[in-house]
Short mmCIF file of C-alpha atoms and ligand atoms in Angstrom, two decimals:
data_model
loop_
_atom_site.label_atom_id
_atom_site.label_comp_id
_atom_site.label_asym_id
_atom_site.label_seq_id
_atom_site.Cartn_x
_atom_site.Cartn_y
_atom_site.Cartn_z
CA UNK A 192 0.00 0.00 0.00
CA UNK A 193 1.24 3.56 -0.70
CA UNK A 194 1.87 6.00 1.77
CA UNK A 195 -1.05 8.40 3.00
CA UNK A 196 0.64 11.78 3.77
CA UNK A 197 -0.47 13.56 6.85
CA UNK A 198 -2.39 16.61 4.60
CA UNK A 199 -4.21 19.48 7.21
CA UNK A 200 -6.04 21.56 4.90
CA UNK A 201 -6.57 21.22 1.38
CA UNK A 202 -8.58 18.20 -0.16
CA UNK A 203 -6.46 14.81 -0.41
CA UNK A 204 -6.86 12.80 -3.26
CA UNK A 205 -5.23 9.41 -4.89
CA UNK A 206 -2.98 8.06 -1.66
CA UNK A 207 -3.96 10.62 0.22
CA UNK A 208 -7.60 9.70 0.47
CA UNK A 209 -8.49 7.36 3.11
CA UNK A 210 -11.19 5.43 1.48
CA UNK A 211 -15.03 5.59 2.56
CA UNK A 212 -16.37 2.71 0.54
CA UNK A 213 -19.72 3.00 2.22
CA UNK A 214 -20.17 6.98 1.79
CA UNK A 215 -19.20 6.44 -2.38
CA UNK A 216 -21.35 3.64 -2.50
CA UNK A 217 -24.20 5.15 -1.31
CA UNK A 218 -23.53 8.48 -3.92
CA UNK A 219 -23.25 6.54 -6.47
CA UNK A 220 -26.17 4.04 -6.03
CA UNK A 221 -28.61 7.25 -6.24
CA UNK A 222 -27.02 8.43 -8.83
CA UNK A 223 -27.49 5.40 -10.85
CA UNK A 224 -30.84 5.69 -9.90
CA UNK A 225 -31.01 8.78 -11.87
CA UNK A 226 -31.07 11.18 -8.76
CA UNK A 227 -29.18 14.41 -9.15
CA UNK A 228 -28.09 15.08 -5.43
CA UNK A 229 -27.51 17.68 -2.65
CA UNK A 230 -24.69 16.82 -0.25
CA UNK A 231 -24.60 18.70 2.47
CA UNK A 232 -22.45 17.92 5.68
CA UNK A 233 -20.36 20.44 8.00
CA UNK A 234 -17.17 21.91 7.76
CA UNK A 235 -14.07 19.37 7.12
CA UNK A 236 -15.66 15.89 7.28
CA UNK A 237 -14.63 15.58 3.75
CA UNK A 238 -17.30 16.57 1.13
CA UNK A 239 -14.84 17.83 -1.19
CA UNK A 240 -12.29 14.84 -1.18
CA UNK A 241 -15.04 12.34 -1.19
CA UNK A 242 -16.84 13.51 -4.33
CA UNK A 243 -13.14 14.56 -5.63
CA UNK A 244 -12.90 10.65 -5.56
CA UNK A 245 -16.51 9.63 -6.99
CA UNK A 246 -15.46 11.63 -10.06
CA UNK A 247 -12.60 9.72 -10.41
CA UNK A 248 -14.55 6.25 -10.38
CA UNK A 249 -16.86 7.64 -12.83
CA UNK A 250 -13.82 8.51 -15.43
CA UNK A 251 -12.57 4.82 -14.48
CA UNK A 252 -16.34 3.77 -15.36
CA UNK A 253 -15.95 5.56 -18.88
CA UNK A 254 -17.71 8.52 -18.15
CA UNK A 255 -17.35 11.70 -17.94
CA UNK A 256 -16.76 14.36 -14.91
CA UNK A 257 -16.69 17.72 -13.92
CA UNK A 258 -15.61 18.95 -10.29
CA UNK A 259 -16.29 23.30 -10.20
CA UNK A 260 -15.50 24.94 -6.93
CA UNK A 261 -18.03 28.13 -7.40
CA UNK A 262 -17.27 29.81 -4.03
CA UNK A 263 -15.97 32.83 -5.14
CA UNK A 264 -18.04 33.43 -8.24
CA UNK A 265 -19.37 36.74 -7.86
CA UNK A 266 -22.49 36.39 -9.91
CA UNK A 267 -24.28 33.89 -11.96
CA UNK A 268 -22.30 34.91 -15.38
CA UNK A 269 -19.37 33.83 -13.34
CA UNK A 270 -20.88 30.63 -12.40
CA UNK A 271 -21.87 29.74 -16.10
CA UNK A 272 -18.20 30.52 -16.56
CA UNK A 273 -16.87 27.86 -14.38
CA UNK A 274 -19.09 25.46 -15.67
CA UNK A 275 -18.35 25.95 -19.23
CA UNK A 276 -14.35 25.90 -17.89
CA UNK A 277 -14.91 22.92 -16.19
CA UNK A 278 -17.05 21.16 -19.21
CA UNK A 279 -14.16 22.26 -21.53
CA UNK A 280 -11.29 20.74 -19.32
CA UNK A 281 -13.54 17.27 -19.22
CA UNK A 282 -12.97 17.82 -23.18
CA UNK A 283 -16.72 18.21 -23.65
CA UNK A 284 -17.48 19.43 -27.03
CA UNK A 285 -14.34 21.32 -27.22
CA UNK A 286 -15.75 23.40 -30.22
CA UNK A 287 -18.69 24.78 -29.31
CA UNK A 288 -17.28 26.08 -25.87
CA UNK A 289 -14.74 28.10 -27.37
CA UNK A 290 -17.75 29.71 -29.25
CA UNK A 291 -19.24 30.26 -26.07
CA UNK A 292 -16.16 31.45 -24.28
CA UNK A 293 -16.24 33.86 -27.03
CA UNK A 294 -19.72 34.75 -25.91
CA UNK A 295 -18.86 35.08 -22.60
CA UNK A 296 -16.08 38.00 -23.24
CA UNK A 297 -18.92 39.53 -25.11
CA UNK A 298 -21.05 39.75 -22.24
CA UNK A 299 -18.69 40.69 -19.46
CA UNK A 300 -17.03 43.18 -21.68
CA UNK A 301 -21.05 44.58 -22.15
CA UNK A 302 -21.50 44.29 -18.63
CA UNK A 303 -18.54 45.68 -17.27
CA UNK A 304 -18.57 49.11 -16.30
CA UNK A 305 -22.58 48.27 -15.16
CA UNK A 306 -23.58 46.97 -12.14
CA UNK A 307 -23.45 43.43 -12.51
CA UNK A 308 -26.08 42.29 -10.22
CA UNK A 309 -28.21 44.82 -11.21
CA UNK A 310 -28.03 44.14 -14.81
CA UNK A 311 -28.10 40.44 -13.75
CA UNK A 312 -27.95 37.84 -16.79
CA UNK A 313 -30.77 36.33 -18.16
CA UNK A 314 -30.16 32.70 -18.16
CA UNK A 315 -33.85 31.76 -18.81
CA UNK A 316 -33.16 28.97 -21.38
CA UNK A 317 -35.28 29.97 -24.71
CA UNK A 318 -35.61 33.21 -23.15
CA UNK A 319 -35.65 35.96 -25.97
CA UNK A 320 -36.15 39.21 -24.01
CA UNK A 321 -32.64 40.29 -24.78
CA UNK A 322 -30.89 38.78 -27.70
CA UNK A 323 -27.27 38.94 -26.53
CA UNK A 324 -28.21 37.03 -22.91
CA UNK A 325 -30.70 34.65 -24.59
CA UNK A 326 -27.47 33.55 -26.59
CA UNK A 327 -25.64 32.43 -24.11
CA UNK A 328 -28.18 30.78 -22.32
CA UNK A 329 -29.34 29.09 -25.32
CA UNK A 330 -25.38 28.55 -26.07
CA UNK A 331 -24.81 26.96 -23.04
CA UNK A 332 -28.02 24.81 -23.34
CA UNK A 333 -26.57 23.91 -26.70
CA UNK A 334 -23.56 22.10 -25.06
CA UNK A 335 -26.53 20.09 -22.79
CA UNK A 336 -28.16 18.76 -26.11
CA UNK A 337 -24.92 17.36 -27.20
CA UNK A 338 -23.87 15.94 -24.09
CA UNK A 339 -27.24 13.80 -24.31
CA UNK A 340 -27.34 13.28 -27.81
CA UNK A 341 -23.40 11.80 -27.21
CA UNK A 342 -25.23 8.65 -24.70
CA UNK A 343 -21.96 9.02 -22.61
CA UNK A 344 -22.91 10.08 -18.97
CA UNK A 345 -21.58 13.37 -17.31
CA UNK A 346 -21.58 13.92 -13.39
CA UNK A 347 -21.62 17.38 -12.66
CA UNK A 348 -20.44 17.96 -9.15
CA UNK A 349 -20.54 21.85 -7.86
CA UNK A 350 -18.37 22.60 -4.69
CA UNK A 351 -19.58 25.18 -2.22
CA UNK A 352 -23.38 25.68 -4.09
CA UNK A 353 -24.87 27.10 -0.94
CA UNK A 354 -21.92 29.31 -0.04
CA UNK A 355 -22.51 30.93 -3.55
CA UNK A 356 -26.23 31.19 -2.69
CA UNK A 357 -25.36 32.98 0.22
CA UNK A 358 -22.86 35.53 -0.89
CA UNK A 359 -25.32 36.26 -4.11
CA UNK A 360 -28.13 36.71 -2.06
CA UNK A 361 -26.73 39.27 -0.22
CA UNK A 362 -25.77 41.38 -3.05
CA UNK A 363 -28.22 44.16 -4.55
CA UNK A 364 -30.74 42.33 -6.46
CA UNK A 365 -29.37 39.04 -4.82
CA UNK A 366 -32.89 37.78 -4.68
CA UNK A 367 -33.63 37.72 -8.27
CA UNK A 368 -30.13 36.53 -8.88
CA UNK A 369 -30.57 33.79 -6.65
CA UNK A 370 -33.94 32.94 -7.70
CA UNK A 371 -32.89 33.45 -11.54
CA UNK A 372 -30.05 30.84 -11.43
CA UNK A 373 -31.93 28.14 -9.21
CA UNK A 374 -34.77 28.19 -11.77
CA UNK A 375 -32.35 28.09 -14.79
CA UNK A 376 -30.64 25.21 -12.96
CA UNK A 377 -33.54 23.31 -12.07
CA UNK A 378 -34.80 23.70 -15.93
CA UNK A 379 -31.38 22.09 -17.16
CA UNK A 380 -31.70 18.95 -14.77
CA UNK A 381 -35.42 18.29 -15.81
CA UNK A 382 -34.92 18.84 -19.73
CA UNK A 383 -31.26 17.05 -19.93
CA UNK A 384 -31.87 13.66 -17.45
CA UNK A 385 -30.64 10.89 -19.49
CA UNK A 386 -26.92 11.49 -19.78
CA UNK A 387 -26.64 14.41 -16.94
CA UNK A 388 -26.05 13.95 -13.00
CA UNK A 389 -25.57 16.73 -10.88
CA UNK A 390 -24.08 17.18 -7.41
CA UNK A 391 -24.13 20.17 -5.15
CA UNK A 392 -22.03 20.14 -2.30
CA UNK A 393 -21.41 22.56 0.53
CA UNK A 394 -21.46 22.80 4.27
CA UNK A 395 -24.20 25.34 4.65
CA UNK A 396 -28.16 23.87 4.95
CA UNK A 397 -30.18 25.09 2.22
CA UNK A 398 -33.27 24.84 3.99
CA UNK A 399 -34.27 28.24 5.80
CA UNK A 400 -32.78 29.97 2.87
CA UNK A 401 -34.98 28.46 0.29
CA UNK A 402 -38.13 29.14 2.45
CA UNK A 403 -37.18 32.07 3.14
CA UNK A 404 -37.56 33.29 -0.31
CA UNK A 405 -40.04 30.93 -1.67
CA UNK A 406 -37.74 29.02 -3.49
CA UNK A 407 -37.85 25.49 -2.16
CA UNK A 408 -39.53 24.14 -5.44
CA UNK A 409 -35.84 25.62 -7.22
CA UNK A 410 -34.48 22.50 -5.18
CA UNK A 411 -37.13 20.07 -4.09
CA UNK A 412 -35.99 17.41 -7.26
CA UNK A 413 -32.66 17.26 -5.34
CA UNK A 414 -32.21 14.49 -3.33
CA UNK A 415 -30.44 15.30 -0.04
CA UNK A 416 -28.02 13.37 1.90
CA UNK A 417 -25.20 14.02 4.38
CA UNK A 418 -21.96 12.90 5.28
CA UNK A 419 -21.15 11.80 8.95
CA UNK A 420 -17.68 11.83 10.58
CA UNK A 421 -15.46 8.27 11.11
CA UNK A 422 -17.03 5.49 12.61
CA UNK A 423 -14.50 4.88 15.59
CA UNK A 424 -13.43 1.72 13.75
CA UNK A 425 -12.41 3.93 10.32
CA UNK A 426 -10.80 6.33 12.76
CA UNK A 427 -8.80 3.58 14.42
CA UNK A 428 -7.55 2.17 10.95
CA UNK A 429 -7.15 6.12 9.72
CA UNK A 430 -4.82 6.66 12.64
CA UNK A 431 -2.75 3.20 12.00
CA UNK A 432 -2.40 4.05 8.20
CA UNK A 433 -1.01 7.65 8.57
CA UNK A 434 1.36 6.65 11.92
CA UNK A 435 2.32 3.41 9.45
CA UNK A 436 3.23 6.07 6.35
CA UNK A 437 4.89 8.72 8.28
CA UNK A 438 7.26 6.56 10.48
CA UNK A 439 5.22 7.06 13.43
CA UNK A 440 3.28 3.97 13.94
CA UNK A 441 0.35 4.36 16.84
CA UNK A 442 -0.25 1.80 19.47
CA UNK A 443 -3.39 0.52 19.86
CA UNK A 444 -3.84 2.27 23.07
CA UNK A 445 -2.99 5.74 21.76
CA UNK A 446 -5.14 5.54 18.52
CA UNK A 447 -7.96 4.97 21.39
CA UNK A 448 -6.81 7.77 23.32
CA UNK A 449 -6.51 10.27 20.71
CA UNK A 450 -9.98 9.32 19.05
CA UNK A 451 -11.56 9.47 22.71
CA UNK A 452 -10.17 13.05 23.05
CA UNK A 453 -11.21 14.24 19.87
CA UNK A 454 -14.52 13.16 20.35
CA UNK A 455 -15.85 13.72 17.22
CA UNK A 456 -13.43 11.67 14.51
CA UNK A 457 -13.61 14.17 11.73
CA UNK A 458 -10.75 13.45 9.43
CA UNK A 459 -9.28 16.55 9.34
CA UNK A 460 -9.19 16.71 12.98
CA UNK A 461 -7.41 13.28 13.17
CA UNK A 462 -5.30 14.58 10.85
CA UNK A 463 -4.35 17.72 13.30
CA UNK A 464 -3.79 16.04 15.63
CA UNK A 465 -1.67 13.24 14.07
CA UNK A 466 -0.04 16.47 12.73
CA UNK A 467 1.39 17.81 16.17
CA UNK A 468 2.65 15.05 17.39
CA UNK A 469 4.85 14.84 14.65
CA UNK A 470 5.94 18.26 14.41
CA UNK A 471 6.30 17.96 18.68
CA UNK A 472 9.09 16.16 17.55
CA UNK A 473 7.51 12.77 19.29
CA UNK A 474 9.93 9.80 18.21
CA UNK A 475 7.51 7.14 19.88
CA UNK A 476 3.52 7.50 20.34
CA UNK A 477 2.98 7.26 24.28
CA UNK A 478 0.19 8.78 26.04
CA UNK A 479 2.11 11.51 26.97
CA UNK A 480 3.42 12.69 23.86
CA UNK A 481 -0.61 12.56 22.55
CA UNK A 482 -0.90 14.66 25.87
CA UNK A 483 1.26 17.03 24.21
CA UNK A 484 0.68 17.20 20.98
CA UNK A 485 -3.07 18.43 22.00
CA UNK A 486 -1.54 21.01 24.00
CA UNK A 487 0.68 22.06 20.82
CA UNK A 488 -2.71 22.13 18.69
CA UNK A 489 -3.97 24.34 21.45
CA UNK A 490 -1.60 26.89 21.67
CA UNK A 491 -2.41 30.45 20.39
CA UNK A 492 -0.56 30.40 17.42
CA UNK A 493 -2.08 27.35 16.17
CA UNK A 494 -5.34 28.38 17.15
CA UNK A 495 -6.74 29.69 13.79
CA UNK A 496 -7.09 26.53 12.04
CA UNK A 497 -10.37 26.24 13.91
CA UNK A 498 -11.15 29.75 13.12
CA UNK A 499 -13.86 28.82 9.56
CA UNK A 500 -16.03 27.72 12.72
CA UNK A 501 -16.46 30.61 14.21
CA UNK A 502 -16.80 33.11 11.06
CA UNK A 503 -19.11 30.74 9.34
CA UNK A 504 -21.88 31.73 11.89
CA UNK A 505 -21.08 34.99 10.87
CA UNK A 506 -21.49 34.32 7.11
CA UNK A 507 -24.75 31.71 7.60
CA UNK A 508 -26.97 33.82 10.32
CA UNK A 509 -28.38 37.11 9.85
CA UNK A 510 -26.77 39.40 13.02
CA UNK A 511 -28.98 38.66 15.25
CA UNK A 512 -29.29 34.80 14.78
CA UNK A 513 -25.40 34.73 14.94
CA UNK A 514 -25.33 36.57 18.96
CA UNK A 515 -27.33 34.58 19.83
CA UNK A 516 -25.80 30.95 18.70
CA UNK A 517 -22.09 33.15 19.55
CA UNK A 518 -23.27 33.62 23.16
CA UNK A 519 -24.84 29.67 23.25
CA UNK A 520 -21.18 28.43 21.84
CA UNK A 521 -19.80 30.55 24.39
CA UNK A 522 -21.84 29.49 27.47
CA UNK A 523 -21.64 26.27 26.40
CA UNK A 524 -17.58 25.71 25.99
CA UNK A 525 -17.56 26.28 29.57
CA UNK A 526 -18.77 22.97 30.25
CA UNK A 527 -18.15 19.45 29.25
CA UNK A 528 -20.55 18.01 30.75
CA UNK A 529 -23.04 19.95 29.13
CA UNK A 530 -26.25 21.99 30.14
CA UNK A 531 -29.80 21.75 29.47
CA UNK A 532 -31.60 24.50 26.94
CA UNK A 533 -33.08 26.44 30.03
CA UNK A 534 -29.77 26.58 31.24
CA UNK A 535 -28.79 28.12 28.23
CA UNK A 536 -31.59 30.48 27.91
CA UNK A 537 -30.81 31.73 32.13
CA UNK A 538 -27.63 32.64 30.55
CA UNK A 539 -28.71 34.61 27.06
CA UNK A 540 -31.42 36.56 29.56
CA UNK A 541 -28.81 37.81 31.85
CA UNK A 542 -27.71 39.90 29.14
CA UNK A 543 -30.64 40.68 27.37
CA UNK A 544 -32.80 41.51 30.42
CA UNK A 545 -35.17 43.57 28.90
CA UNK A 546 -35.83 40.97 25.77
CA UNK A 547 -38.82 38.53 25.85
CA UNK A 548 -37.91 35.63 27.36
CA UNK A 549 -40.63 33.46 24.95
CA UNK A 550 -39.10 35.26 21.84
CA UNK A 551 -35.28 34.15 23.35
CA UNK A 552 -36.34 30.82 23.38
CA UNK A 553 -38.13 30.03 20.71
CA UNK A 554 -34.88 31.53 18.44
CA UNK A 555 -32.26 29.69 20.77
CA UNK A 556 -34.66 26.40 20.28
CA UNK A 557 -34.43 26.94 16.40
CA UNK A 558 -30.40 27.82 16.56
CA UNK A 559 -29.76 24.95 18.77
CA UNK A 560 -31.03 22.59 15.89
CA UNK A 561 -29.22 24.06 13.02
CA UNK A 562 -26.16 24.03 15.70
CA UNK A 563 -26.54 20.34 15.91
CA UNK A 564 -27.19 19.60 12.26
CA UNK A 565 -23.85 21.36 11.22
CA UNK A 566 -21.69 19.34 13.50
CA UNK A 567 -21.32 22.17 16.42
CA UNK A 568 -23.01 20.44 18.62
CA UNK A 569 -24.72 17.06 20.09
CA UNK A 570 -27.50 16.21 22.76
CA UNK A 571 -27.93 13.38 24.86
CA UNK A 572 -30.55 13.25 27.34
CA UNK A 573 -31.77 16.88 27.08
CA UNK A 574 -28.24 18.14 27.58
CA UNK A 575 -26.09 20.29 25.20
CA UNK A 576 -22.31 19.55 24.47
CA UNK A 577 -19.61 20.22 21.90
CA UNK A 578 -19.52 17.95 19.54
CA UNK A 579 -16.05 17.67 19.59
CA UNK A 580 -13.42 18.47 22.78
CA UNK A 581 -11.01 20.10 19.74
CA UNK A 582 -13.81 22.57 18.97
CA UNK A 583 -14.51 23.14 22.88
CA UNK A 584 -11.39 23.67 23.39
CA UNK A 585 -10.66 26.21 21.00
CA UNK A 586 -14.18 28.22 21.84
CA UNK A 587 -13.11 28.54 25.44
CA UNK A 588 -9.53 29.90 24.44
CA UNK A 589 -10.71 32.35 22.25
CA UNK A 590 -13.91 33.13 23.48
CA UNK A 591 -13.78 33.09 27.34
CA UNK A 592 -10.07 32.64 28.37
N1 ATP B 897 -10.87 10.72 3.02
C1 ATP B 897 -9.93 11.46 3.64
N2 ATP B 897 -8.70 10.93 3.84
C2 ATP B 897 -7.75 11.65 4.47
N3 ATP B 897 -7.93 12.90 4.95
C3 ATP B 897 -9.12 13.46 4.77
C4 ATP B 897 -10.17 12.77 4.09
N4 ATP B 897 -11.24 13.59 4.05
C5 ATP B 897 -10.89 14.72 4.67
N5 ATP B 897 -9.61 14.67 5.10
C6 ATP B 897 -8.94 15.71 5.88
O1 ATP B 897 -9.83 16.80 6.01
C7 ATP B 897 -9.32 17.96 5.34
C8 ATP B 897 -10.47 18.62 4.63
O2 ATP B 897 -10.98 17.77 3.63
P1 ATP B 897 -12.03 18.33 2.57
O3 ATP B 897 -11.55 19.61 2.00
O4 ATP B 897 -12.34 17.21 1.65
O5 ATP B 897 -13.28 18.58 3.53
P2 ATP B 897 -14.58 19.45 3.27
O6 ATP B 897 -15.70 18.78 4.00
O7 ATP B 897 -14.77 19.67 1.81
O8 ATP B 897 -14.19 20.79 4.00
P3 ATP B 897 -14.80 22.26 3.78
O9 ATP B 897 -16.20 22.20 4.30
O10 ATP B 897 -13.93 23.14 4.60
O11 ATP B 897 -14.77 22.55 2.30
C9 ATP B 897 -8.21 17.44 4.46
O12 ATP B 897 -7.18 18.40 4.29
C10 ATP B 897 -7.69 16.27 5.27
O13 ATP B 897 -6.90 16.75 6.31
MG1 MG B 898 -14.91 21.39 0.67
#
């Protein structure tokens, strides 16, 4: 077997990927049963490196595969950029999309100088309102027909879709934006079906945002699923493979102590932690050394590797939904064994005395479920915890320390 390098950040692929035979199998059986799919799962448990990896079985299988990171896109002319980049690098119907890239420096050249957002870009397919947008919608639908006229499958996969939502949505105009490219989405997956999967993958929840604008019919052919940490037995043979491949092999008692202090066997955070006990200089895997290395992990200056936690409540929440889950996380760090929801509420009232209490607690109830479906949190028997003693950790060092 090759090595598996001990990689803290960016996606792994090839070697690098520690195989999840049940996740893949599972993505690809509803794909094969024709479902286009919404993948959804917090921060670091691997979205991107998973479906990284699905593509790569599906070019083994003979077909054909497209992985687009759209975070980043700006508006939805940029995101019909990436995907014609990322249909051209599959080597989709390299002739047409250089006709369309054309089209595209038409349009941004037209639009530049306007507002983007406000001009927006009418990707209504068969749309003729304005001839030079209708072009490239119809362009890009162009490349669709061929693609199903070829009978060679295409998986789609689109990194970071909600994160995009977001960020659009918040622009001027974001709501018709948003509501403009869902629809023109949701018309290419029902009119091209046969040869044409899509995945969307991000670590935001898509639900309250849809609602919220009336949109949920944009997404309600997407089938959703999620993706859970490590079972402790992956996270056991995850810890032997990387201390195997980096000449630091684990004991069986320390791969149970480090996955016991974790708490939550993310890969990434196995990977951390695997991480500083290497670069603690540790020649041989005792329980002190793992002692150490989580004291390394916790030191100030390594600190900010945790930080996409905290600023993603920022991002997801509007101000006051993010106080209010900030000042949960932070009453909450202070106690592993965790506390019950009136607990939690005591605490939010002491500094919002003059507040409602039944209006508190009927938005802490709500932000205490999205807190536990994105992977901040878990309850047993009425009580709140920290998912994971990493992410406790770090909340009471910067937060309350
Ligand atoms: N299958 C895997 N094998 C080995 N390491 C992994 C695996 N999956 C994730 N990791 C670890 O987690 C890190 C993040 O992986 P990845 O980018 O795939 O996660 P993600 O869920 O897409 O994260 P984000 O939500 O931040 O985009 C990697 O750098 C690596 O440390
Ligand atoms: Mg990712």
């Amino acid at each position: 077997m090759k090595p598996m390098r001990n990689i803290t950040g960016s996606p792994v692929e090839n070697d690098d990927f520690f195989d999840r035979p049940r996740d893949l199998a599972r993505l690809q059986r509803e794909l094969a049963n024709g479902a286009n799919l919404l993948l959804t799962a917090p921060r670091r448990v691997g979205k991107t490196s998973l479906v990284l990896r699905l593509c790569e079985l599906e070019r083994q299988a003979g077909h054909s595969a497209v992985f687009m990171n759209v975070e980043g896109c700006h508006d939805e002319l940029a995101f019909a950029e990436k995907l014609v980049d990322g249909l051209n690098e599959a080597g989709l119907h390299p002739e047409a999309l250089s006709r369309i890239s054309l089209a595209f420096q038409k349009a941004r050249q037209a639009l530049s100088g306007m507002k983007v957002n406000a001009a927006g870009m009418d990707m209504e397919m068969g749309s003729v309102d304005d001839p030079d947008h209708s072009t490239l919608g119809r362009a890009l639908e162009s490349i669709f027909r061929r693609i199903e006229a070829g009978g060679k499958p295409v998986l789609l996969a689109i990194d970071e879709m909600p994160e995009l939502l977001l960020a659009l949505g918040k622009l001027e105009h974001g709501t018709e934006s948003v509501s403009r490219l869902l629809h023109w989405l949701r018309a290419l997956r029902q009119t091209y079906r046969q040869q044409v999967r899509w995945i969307f993958l991000g670590s935001i929840g898509l639900d309250s945002f849809v609602d919220d604008r009336n949109l949920r019919k944009t997404i309600n052919d997407l089938t959703g699923l999620s993706l859970e940490a490590l079972t402790t037995e992956e996270a056991d043979v995850f810890l032997t493979r990387l201390g195997e491949s980096n000449h630091l092999p684990l004991a069986a008692d320390q791969r149970a102590l480090i996955i016991r202090r974790v708490g939550w066997p993310l890969p990434h955070h196995l990977q951390v932690v695997f991480h500083a006990l290497v670069d603690a200089g540790a020649k041989q895997a005792d329980a002190a050394a793992v002692d150490e290395a989580f004291a390394q992990l916790l030191r100030p200056e390594n600190l900010s590797q945790f930080d996409t936690w905290r600023q993603r409540l920022g991002e997801q929440f509007g101000s006051s939904d993010a106080t209010v889950a900030k000042d949960a996380l932070r009453h909450l760090c202070q106690y592993a064994n965790g506390r019950t929801r009136s607990q939690v509420l005591n605490a939010l009232m002491t500094s919002r005395q003059t507040a409602d209490p039944a209006v508190v607690e009927e938005q802490l109830a709500r932000l205490l479920l999205m807190l536990l479906r994105d992977g901040y949190l878990l309850e047993s028997k009425r009580r709140y915890t920290f998912r994971s003693f990493l992410l406790r950790e770090y909340w009471h060092r910067r937060e309350v320390l």
